[in-house]
Amino acid sequence: MTDLAKRGLFVTIEGGDGAGKSTQAALLEEWMVAEGRTVLRTREPGGTDFGLEVREIVLHSRGHITDRAEALLYAADRAQHIATKVRPAIERGEVVIQDRYIDSSVAYQGAGRVLDGSEIRRLSEWATEGLAPDLTILVDLDEDLARDRLNIAQKRFDRLEAEKDDFHRRVRESFLSIARKEPERFLVVDGALPPLEISALIRARLAPLLSSPGR
Ligand code: TYD
């Protein structure tokens, strides 16, 4: 099939730590595979071998990392990931389900670290040569509930998760504000709902995209 005859689909999932993104990514993958699609499920940071090394530095480095260095590390991970894995998969007509993308940098490095959000977005757009998602699912959850979930899971907190509540409040607000500005790209779901209800909302939103001409 030619590129024009079959278009891939690029879906990103965003939200704070503990909101339930990974569960939704897994459920979405199951559904897409059942629909007969070829799926690449991936994540940032750490979707490539290079990215796994970057992930280790950015999440677990013991020394201090400056805000701008942190922003550049996420952008470097993203550049490698999009060029070598994601763009080729989309060009083959596959469905890419990706845990976190540019909006995470705008929310965490922009609003969280208080860098200029539009500069952060531009940096990532340069890194990815402007690849935009067809749909972004924001799993929104109150930051206190999200923290309780992480505590219950007894996960070792990484550098970002260990940030104060105020940081996570700014991150959540930033995600919601991006979603308000781009309603056609976003589906915002309430992360407090049962996982299967959330996944039904996601399927309902994706169904027309999947049946559009060429897909
Ligand atoms: P993630 O892999 O979702 O965390 P986990 O596997 O521990 O649930 O993301 C790792 C952390 O990186 C998360 O706290 C958010 C942060 N992050 C940024 O700060 N900026 C970014 O651009 C991305 C992609 C993630």
PDB file of C-alpha atoms and ligand atoms in Angstrom:
ATOM      1  CA  MET A   1       0.000   0.000   0.000  1.00  0.00           C
ATOM      2  CA  THR A   2       1.246   3.525  -0.660  1.00  0.00           C
ATOM      3  CA  ASP A   3       1.653   6.065   2.116  1.00  0.00           C
ATOM      4  CA  LEU A   4      -1.413   7.858   0.886  1.00  0.00           C
ATOM      5  CA  ALA A   5      -3.516   4.706   0.871  1.00  0.00           C
ATOM      6  CA  LYS A   6      -2.806   3.898   4.495  1.00  0.00           C
ATOM      7  CA  ARG A   7      -2.112   6.451   7.184  1.00  0.00           C
ATOM      8  CA  GLY A   8      -0.789   5.590  10.598  1.00  0.00           C
ATOM      9  CA  LEU A   9      -2.145   7.045  13.803  1.00  0.00           C
ATOM     10  CA  PHE A  10      -0.207   8.788  16.553  1.00  0.00           C
ATOM     11  CA  VAL A  11      -1.875   8.784  19.970  1.00  0.00           C
ATOM     12  CA  THR A  12      -0.178  10.232  23.048  1.00  0.00           C
ATOM     13  CA  ILE A  13      -1.229   9.783  26.669  1.00  0.00           C
ATOM     14  CA  GLU A  14      -0.459  12.486  29.199  1.00  0.00           C
ATOM     15  CA  GLY A  15      -1.071  13.147  32.859  1.00  0.00           C
ATOM     16  CA  GLY A  16       0.609  13.507  36.219  1.00  0.00           C
ATOM     17  CA  ASP A  17       2.509  10.750  37.980  1.00  0.00           C
ATOM     18  CA  GLY A  18       0.060   8.169  39.377  1.00  0.00           C
ATOM     19  CA  ALA A  19      -2.861   9.274  37.164  1.00  0.00           C
ATOM     20  CA  GLY A  20      -3.177   5.858  35.491  1.00  0.00           C
ATOM     21  CA  LYS A  21      -1.686   6.495  32.031  1.00  0.00           C
ATOM     22  CA  SER A  22       0.101   3.181  31.716  1.00  0.00           C
ATOM     23  CA  THR A  23      -3.051   1.172  32.481  1.00  0.00           C
ATOM     24  CA  GLN A  24      -4.870   3.078  29.738  1.00  0.00           C
ATOM     25  CA  ALA A  25      -2.005   2.625  27.273  1.00  0.00           C
ATOM     26  CA  ALA A  26      -2.142  -1.148  27.889  1.00  0.00           C
ATOM     27  CA  LEU A  27      -5.949  -1.317  27.481  1.00  0.00           C
ATOM     28  CA  LEU A  28      -5.787   0.764  24.327  1.00  0.00           C
ATOM     29  CA  GLU A  29      -3.107  -1.484  22.852  1.00  0.00           C
ATOM     30  CA  GLU A  30      -5.231  -4.581  23.590  1.00  0.00           C
ATOM     31  CA  TRP A  31      -8.209  -3.054  21.800  1.00  0.00           C
ATOM     32  CA  MET A  32      -6.216  -1.903  18.765  1.00  0.00           C
ATOM     33  CA  VAL A  33      -4.605  -5.309  18.364  1.00  0.00           C
ATOM     34  CA  ALA A  34      -8.054  -6.943  18.595  1.00  0.00           C
ATOM     35  CA  GLU A  35      -9.127  -4.550  15.815  1.00  0.00           C
ATOM     36  CA  GLY A  36      -6.344  -5.991  13.666  1.00  0.00           C
ATOM     37  CA  ARG A  37      -3.982  -3.018  13.900  1.00  0.00           C
ATOM     38  CA  THR A  38      -0.227  -3.205  14.147  1.00  0.00           C
ATOM     39  CA  VAL A  39       0.667  -1.286  17.291  1.00  0.00           C
ATOM     40  CA  LEU A  40       3.852   0.281  18.580  1.00  0.00           C
ATOM     41  CA  ARG A  41       3.443   0.996  22.274  1.00  0.00           C
ATOM     42  CA  THR A  42       6.217   3.177  23.525  1.00  0.00           C
ATOM     43  CA  ARG A  43       7.136   5.877  26.030  1.00  0.00           C
ATOM     44  CA  GLU A  44       9.256   8.902  26.794  1.00  0.00           C
ATOM     45  CA  PRO A  45      11.725   9.104  28.305  1.00  0.00           C
ATOM     46  CA  GLY A  46      13.305   5.757  27.431  1.00  0.00           C
ATOM     47  CA  GLY A  47      11.770   4.534  24.155  1.00  0.00           C
ATOM     48  CA  THR A  48      15.190   3.718  22.625  1.00  0.00           C
ATOM     49  CA  ASP A  49      18.501   2.294  23.899  1.00  0.00           C
ATOM     50  CA  PHE A  50      19.909   5.823  23.882  1.00  0.00           C
ATOM     51  CA  GLY A  51      16.753   7.006  25.635  1.00  0.00           C
ATOM     52  CA  LEU A  52      17.147   4.410  28.395  1.00  0.00           C
ATOM     53  CA  GLU A  53      20.529   5.920  29.207  1.00  0.00           C
ATOM     54  CA  VAL A  54      19.059   9.417  29.195  1.00  0.00           C
ATOM     55  CA  ARG A  55      16.176   8.207  31.381  1.00  0.00           C
ATOM     56  CA  GLU A  56      18.604   6.876  33.963  1.00  0.00           C
ATOM     57  CA  ILE A  57      20.360  10.254  34.147  1.00  0.00           C
ATOM     58  CA  VAL A  58      17.279  12.432  34.155  1.00  0.00           C
ATOM     59  CA  LEU A  59      15.303  10.370  36.682  1.00  0.00           C
ATOM     60  CA  HIS A  60      17.990   8.971  38.940  1.00  0.00           C
ATOM     61  CA  SER A  61      21.085  11.163  38.786  1.00  0.00           C
ATOM     62  CA  ARG A  62      22.244  11.961  42.311  1.00  0.00           C
ATOM     63  CA  GLY A  63      23.908  15.235  41.414  1.00  0.00           C
ATOM     64  CA  HIS A  64      22.001  18.440  40.742  1.00  0.00           C
ATOM     65  CA  ILE A  65      20.737  18.883  37.174  1.00  0.00           C
ATOM     66  CA  THR A  66      19.906  22.433  36.161  1.00  0.00           C
ATOM     67  CA  ASP A  67      16.428  23.116  34.784  1.00  0.00           C
ATOM     68  CA  ARG A  68      17.735  23.873  31.291  1.00  0.00           C
ATOM     69  CA  ALA A  69      19.966  20.795  31.232  1.00  0.00           C
ATOM     70  CA  GLU A  70      16.935  18.719  32.258  1.00  0.00           C
ATOM     71  CA  ALA A  71      14.840  20.243  29.451  1.00  0.00           C
ATOM     72  CA  LEU A  72      17.572  19.448  26.917  1.00  0.00           C
ATOM     73  CA  LEU A  73      17.875  15.848  28.131  1.00  0.00           C
ATOM     74  CA  TYR A  74      14.141  15.229  27.599  1.00  0.00           C
ATOM     75  CA  ALA A  75      14.381  16.874  24.178  1.00  0.00           C
ATOM     76  CA  ALA A  76      17.390  14.710  23.220  1.00  0.00           C
ATOM     77  CA  ASP A  77      15.549  11.548  24.245  1.00  0.00           C
ATOM     78  CA  ARG A  78      12.591  12.706  22.147  1.00  0.00           C
ATOM     79  CA  ALA A  79      14.646  13.562  19.044  1.00  0.00           C
ATOM     80  CA  GLN A  80      16.175  10.077  18.953  1.00  0.00           C
ATOM     81  CA  HIS A  81      12.886   8.327  19.710  1.00  0.00           C
ATOM     82  CA  ILE A  82      10.803  10.102  17.084  1.00  0.00           C
ATOM     83  CA  ALA A  83      13.410   9.852  14.329  1.00  0.00           C
ATOM     84  CA  THR A  84      14.308   6.197  14.822  1.00  0.00           C
ATOM     85  CA  LYS A  85      11.097   4.553  16.092  1.00  0.00           C
ATOM     86  CA  VAL A  86       7.939   6.616  15.997  1.00  0.00           C
ATOM     87  CA  ARG A  87       8.065   8.360  12.626  1.00  0.00           C
ATOM     88  CA  PRO A  88       9.066   5.172  10.770  1.00  0.00           C
ATOM     89  CA  ALA A  89       6.175   3.265  12.427  1.00  0.00           C
ATOM     90  CA  ILE A  90       3.638   5.948  11.468  1.00  0.00           C
ATOM     91  CA  GLU A  91       5.001   5.935   7.928  1.00  0.00           C
ATOM     92  CA  ARG A  92       4.458   2.160   7.789  1.00  0.00           C
ATOM     93  CA  GLY A  93       0.792   2.818   8.641  1.00  0.00           C
ATOM     94  CA  GLU A  94       1.001   1.579  12.238  1.00  0.00           C
ATOM     95  CA  VAL A  95      -0.759   2.858  15.336  1.00  0.00           C
ATOM     96  CA  VAL A  96       1.649   4.427  17.824  1.00  0.00           C
ATOM     97  CA  ILE A  97       0.462   4.585  21.432  1.00  0.00           C
ATOM     98  CA  GLN A  98       2.906   6.722  23.338  1.00  0.00           C
ATOM     99  CA  ASP A  99       3.127   7.354  27.065  1.00  0.00           C
ATOM    100  CA  ARG A 100       4.121  11.077  27.334  1.00  0.00           C
ATOM    101  CA  TYR A 101       5.272  13.496  24.651  1.00  0.00           C
ATOM    102  CA  ILE A 102       5.872  17.229  24.183  1.00  0.00           C
ATOM    103  CA  ASP A 103       3.025  18.291  26.495  1.00  0.00           C
ATOM    104  CA  SER A 104       4.880  16.589  29.373  1.00  0.00           C
ATOM    105  CA  SER A 105       7.871  18.844  28.769  1.00  0.00           C
ATOM    106  CA  VAL A 106       5.666  21.939  28.636  1.00  0.00           C
ATOM    107  CA  ALA A 107       3.956  20.913  31.894  1.00  0.00           C
ATOM    108  CA  TYR A 108       6.962  19.611  33.879  1.00  0.00           C
ATOM    109  CA  GLN A 109       9.863  21.712  32.584  1.00  0.00           C
ATOM    110  CA  GLY A 110       7.679  24.713  31.709  1.00  0.00           C
ATOM    111  CA  ALA A 111       5.130  25.040  34.524  1.00  0.00           C
ATOM    112  CA  GLY A 112       6.894  22.725  37.013  1.00  0.00           C
ATOM    113  CA  ARG A 113      10.422  24.112  36.727  1.00  0.00           C
ATOM    114  CA  VAL A 114       9.095  27.499  35.669  1.00  0.00           C
ATOM    115  CA  LEU A 115      10.812  27.804  32.297  1.00  0.00           C
ATOM    116  CA  ASP A 116       9.074  29.542  29.401  1.00  0.00           C
ATOM    117  CA  GLY A 117       6.479  27.033  28.137  1.00  0.00           C
ATOM    118  CA  SER A 118       6.511  28.284  24.546  1.00  0.00           C
ATOM    119  CA  GLU A 119      10.319  28.009  24.393  1.00  0.00           C
ATOM    120  CA  ILE A 120      10.101  24.486  25.779  1.00  0.00           C
ATOM    121  CA  ARG A 121       7.516  23.563  23.136  1.00  0.00           C
ATOM    122  CA  ARG A 122       9.637  25.082  20.369  1.00  0.00           C
ATOM    123  CA  LEU A 123      12.676  23.114  21.514  1.00  0.00           C
ATOM    124  CA  SER A 124      10.744  19.847  21.242  1.00  0.00           C
ATOM    125  CA  GLU A 125       9.182  20.821  17.935  1.00  0.00           C
ATOM    126  CA  TRP A 126      12.684  21.366  16.599  1.00  0.00           C
ATOM    127  CA  ALA A 127      13.791  18.033  18.073  1.00  0.00           C
ATOM    128  CA  THR A 128      10.931  16.150  16.381  1.00  0.00           C
ATOM    129  CA  GLU A 129      10.744  18.177  13.153  1.00  0.00           C
ATOM    130  CA  GLY A 130       7.237  19.138  14.178  1.00  0.00           C
ATOM    131  CA  LEU A 131       5.567  15.747  14.519  1.00  0.00           C
ATOM    132  CA  ALA A 132       2.145  16.355  16.115  1.00  0.00           C
ATOM    133  CA  PRO A 133      -0.152  13.695  17.645  1.00  0.00           C
ATOM    134  CA  ASP A 134      -3.520  12.928  16.008  1.00  0.00           C
ATOM    135  CA  LEU A 135      -5.016  12.604  19.475  1.00  0.00           C
ATOM    136  CA  THR A 136      -3.779  13.299  22.992  1.00  0.00           C
ATOM    137  CA  ILE A 137      -5.524  11.690  25.945  1.00  0.00           C
ATOM    138  CA  LEU A 138      -5.105  13.582  29.198  1.00  0.00           C
ATOM    139  CA  VAL A 139      -5.766  11.403  32.243  1.00  0.00           C
ATOM    140  CA  ASP A 140      -6.491  14.094  34.790  1.00  0.00           C
ATOM    141  CA  LEU A 141      -6.289  13.379  38.505  1.00  0.00           C
ATOM    142  CA  ASP A 142      -6.152  15.502  41.613  1.00  0.00           C
ATOM    143  CA  GLU A 143      -2.496  15.605  42.703  1.00  0.00           C
ATOM    144  CA  ASP A 144      -3.288  14.447  46.266  1.00  0.00           C
ATOM    145  CA  LEU A 145      -5.119  11.353  44.979  1.00  0.00           C
ATOM    146  CA  ALA A 146      -2.269  10.666  42.574  1.00  0.00           C
ATOM    147  CA  ARG A 147       0.262  10.880  45.389  1.00  0.00           C
ATOM    148  CA  ASP A 148      -1.810   8.476  47.532  1.00  0.00           C
ATOM    149  CA  ARG A 149      -1.772   5.972  44.680  1.00  0.00           C
ATOM    150  CA  LEU A 150       2.000   6.218  44.324  1.00  0.00           C
ATOM    151  CA  ASN A 151       2.392   5.769  48.078  1.00  0.00           C
ATOM    152  CA  ILE A 152       0.148   2.692  48.073  1.00  0.00           C
ATOM    153  CA  ALA A 153       2.168   1.217  45.192  1.00  0.00           C
ATOM    154  CA  GLN A 154       5.264   1.854  47.356  1.00  0.00           C
ATOM    155  CA  LYS A 155       7.234   2.841  44.314  1.00  0.00           C
ATOM    156  CA  ARG A 156      10.662   4.401  44.780  1.00  0.00           C
ATOM    157  CA  PHE A 157      10.075   8.051  43.854  1.00  0.00           C
ATOM    158  CA  ASP A 158      12.190   9.361  40.987  1.00  0.00           C
ATOM    159  CA  ARG A 159      13.568  12.933  40.833  1.00  0.00           C
ATOM    160  CA  LEU A 160      10.342  14.350  39.405  1.00  0.00           C
ATOM    161  CA  GLU A 161       7.926  12.362  41.544  1.00  0.00           C
ATOM    162  CA  ALA A 162       9.833  13.475  44.638  1.00  0.00           C
ATOM    163  CA  GLU A 163       8.995  17.131  43.880  1.00  0.00           C
ATOM    164  CA  LYS A 164       6.683  18.967  46.260  1.00  0.00           C
ATOM    165  CA  ASP A 165       2.882  19.059  45.951  1.00  0.00           C
ATOM    166  CA  ASP A 166       3.026  22.587  44.620  1.00  0.00           C
ATOM    167  CA  PHE A 167       5.113  21.429  41.649  1.00  0.00           C
ATOM    168  CA  HIS A 168       2.560  18.722  40.819  1.00  0.00           C
ATOM    169  CA  ARG A 169      -0.310  21.196  41.152  1.00  0.00           C
ATOM    170  CA  ARG A 170       1.355  23.443  38.553  1.00  0.00           C
ATOM    171  CA  VAL A 171       1.946  20.444  36.277  1.00  0.00           C
ATOM    172  CA  ARG A 172      -1.728  19.447  36.463  1.00  0.00           C
ATOM    173  CA  GLU A 173      -2.925  22.992  35.793  1.00  0.00           C
ATOM    174  CA  SER A 174      -0.598  23.257  32.832  1.00  0.00           C
ATOM    175  CA  PHE A 175      -1.889  20.042  31.233  1.00  0.00           C
ATOM    176  CA  LEU A 176      -5.469  21.247  31.668  1.00  0.00           C
ATOM    177  CA  SER A 177      -4.651  24.624  30.197  1.00  0.00           C
ATOM    178  CA  ILE A 178      -2.977  23.092  27.102  1.00  0.00           C
ATOM    179  CA  ALA A 179      -6.046  20.861  26.648  1.00  0.00           C
ATOM    180  CA  ARG A 180      -8.396  23.862  26.863  1.00  0.00           C
ATOM    181  CA  LYS A 181      -6.407  25.637  24.143  1.00  0.00           C
ATOM    182  CA  GLU A 182      -6.462  22.655  21.750  1.00  0.00           C
ATOM    183  CA  PRO A 183      -9.821  20.907  22.273  1.00  0.00           C
ATOM    184  CA  GLU A 184      -9.722  19.228  18.847  1.00  0.00           C
ATOM    185  CA  ARG A 185      -6.459  17.425  19.704  1.00  0.00           C
ATOM    186  CA  PHE A 186      -7.409  16.489  23.285  1.00  0.00           C
ATOM    187  CA  LEU A 187      -9.660  14.082  25.115  1.00  0.00           C
ATOM    188  CA  VAL A 188      -9.630  14.834  28.842  1.00  0.00           C
ATOM    189  CA  VAL A 189     -10.728  11.929  31.048  1.00  0.00           C
ATOM    190  CA  ASP A 190     -11.274  11.844  34.796  1.00  0.00           C
ATOM    191  CA  GLY A 191      -8.554   9.615  36.264  1.00  0.00           C
ATOM    192  CA  ALA A 192     -10.730   8.903  39.326  1.00  0.00           C
ATOM    193  CA  LEU A 193     -13.178   6.842  37.204  1.00  0.00           C
ATOM    194  CA  PRO A 194     -12.788   3.044  37.057  1.00  0.00           C
ATOM    195  CA  PRO A 195     -10.155   2.089  34.439  1.00  0.00           C
ATOM    196  CA  LEU A 196     -12.661   0.272  32.205  1.00  0.00           C
ATOM    197  CA  GLU A 197     -14.938   3.312  32.091  1.00  0.00           C
ATOM    198  CA  ILE A 198     -12.019   5.502  31.095  1.00  0.00           C
ATOM    199  CA  SER A 199     -11.015   3.078  28.383  1.00  0.00           C
ATOM    200  CA  ALA A 200     -14.587   3.047  26.994  1.00  0.00           C
ATOM    201  CA  LEU A 201     -14.446   6.857  26.686  1.00  0.00           C
ATOM    202  CA  ILE A 202     -11.133   6.604  24.878  1.00  0.00           C
ATOM    203  CA  ARG A 203     -12.462   4.002  22.430  1.00  0.00           C
ATOM    204  CA  ALA A 204     -15.509   6.124  21.676  1.00  0.00           C
ATOM    205  CA  ARG A 205     -13.300   9.072  20.815  1.00  0.00           C
ATOM    206  CA  LEU A 206     -10.912   7.006  18.695  1.00  0.00           C
ATOM    207  CA  ALA A 207     -13.472   5.009  16.717  1.00  0.00           C
ATOM    208  CA  PRO A 208     -14.220   7.757  14.157  1.00  0.00           C
ATOM    209  CA  LEU A 209     -10.499   8.469  13.706  1.00  0.00           C
ATOM    210  CA  LEU A 210      -9.884   4.816  12.899  1.00  0.00           C
ATOM    211  CA  SER A 211     -12.649   4.643  10.336  1.00  0.00           C
ATOM    212  CA  SER A 212     -11.673   7.851   8.535  1.00  0.00           C
ATOM    213  CA  PRO A 213     -10.624   7.409   4.870  1.00  0.00           C
ATOM    214  CA  GLY A 214      -7.278   5.684   4.456  1.00  0.00           C
ATOM    215  CA  ARG A 215      -7.270   4.178   7.933  1.00  0.00           C
TER     216      ARG A 215
HETATM  217  P1  TYD B   1       7.093   8.186  33.387  1.00  0.00           P
HETATM  218  O1  TYD B   1       7.913   7.238  32.599  1.00  0.00           O
HETATM  219  O2  TYD B   1       5.705   8.433  32.974  1.00  0.00           O
HETATM  220  O3  TYD B   1       7.138   7.771  34.920  1.00  0.00           O
HETATM  221  P2  TYD B   1       6.919   6.359  35.590  1.00  0.00           P
HETATM  222  O4  TYD B   1       7.344   5.293  34.635  1.00  0.00           O
HETATM  223  O5  TYD B   1       7.812   6.487  36.790  1.00  0.00           O
HETATM  224  O6  TYD B   1       5.460   6.326  35.922  1.00  0.00           O
HETATM  225  O7  TYD B   1       7.826   9.597  33.414  1.00  0.00           O
HETATM  226  C1  TYD B   1       8.988   9.785  34.112  1.00  0.00           C
HETATM  227  C2  TYD B   1       9.045  11.188  34.676  1.00  0.00           C
HETATM  228  O8  TYD B   1       9.577  12.090  33.708  1.00  0.00           O
HETATM  229  C3  TYD B   1       7.709  11.733  35.108  1.00  0.00           C
HETATM  230  O9  TYD B   1       7.835  12.175  36.454  1.00  0.00           O
HETATM  231  C4  TYD B   1       7.477  12.921  34.216  1.00  0.00           C
HETATM  232  C5  TYD B   1       8.835  13.295  33.734  1.00  0.00           C
HETATM  233  N1  TYD B   1       8.889  13.924  32.393  1.00  0.00           N
HETATM  234  C6  TYD B   1       9.259  15.253  32.286  1.00  0.00           C
HETATM  235  O10 TYD B   1       9.500  15.930  33.298  1.00  0.00           O
HETATM  236  N2  TYD B   1       9.356  15.831  31.057  1.00  0.00           N
HETATM  237  C7  TYD B   1       9.124  15.127  29.904  1.00  0.00           C
HETATM  238  O11 TYD B   1       9.233  15.668  28.793  1.00  0.00           O
HETATM  239  C8  TYD B   1       8.743  13.740  30.026  1.00  0.00           C
HETATM  240  C9  TYD B   1       8.484  12.929  28.799  1.00  0.00           C
HETATM  241  C10 TYD B   1       8.622  13.180  31.291  1.00  0.00           C
END
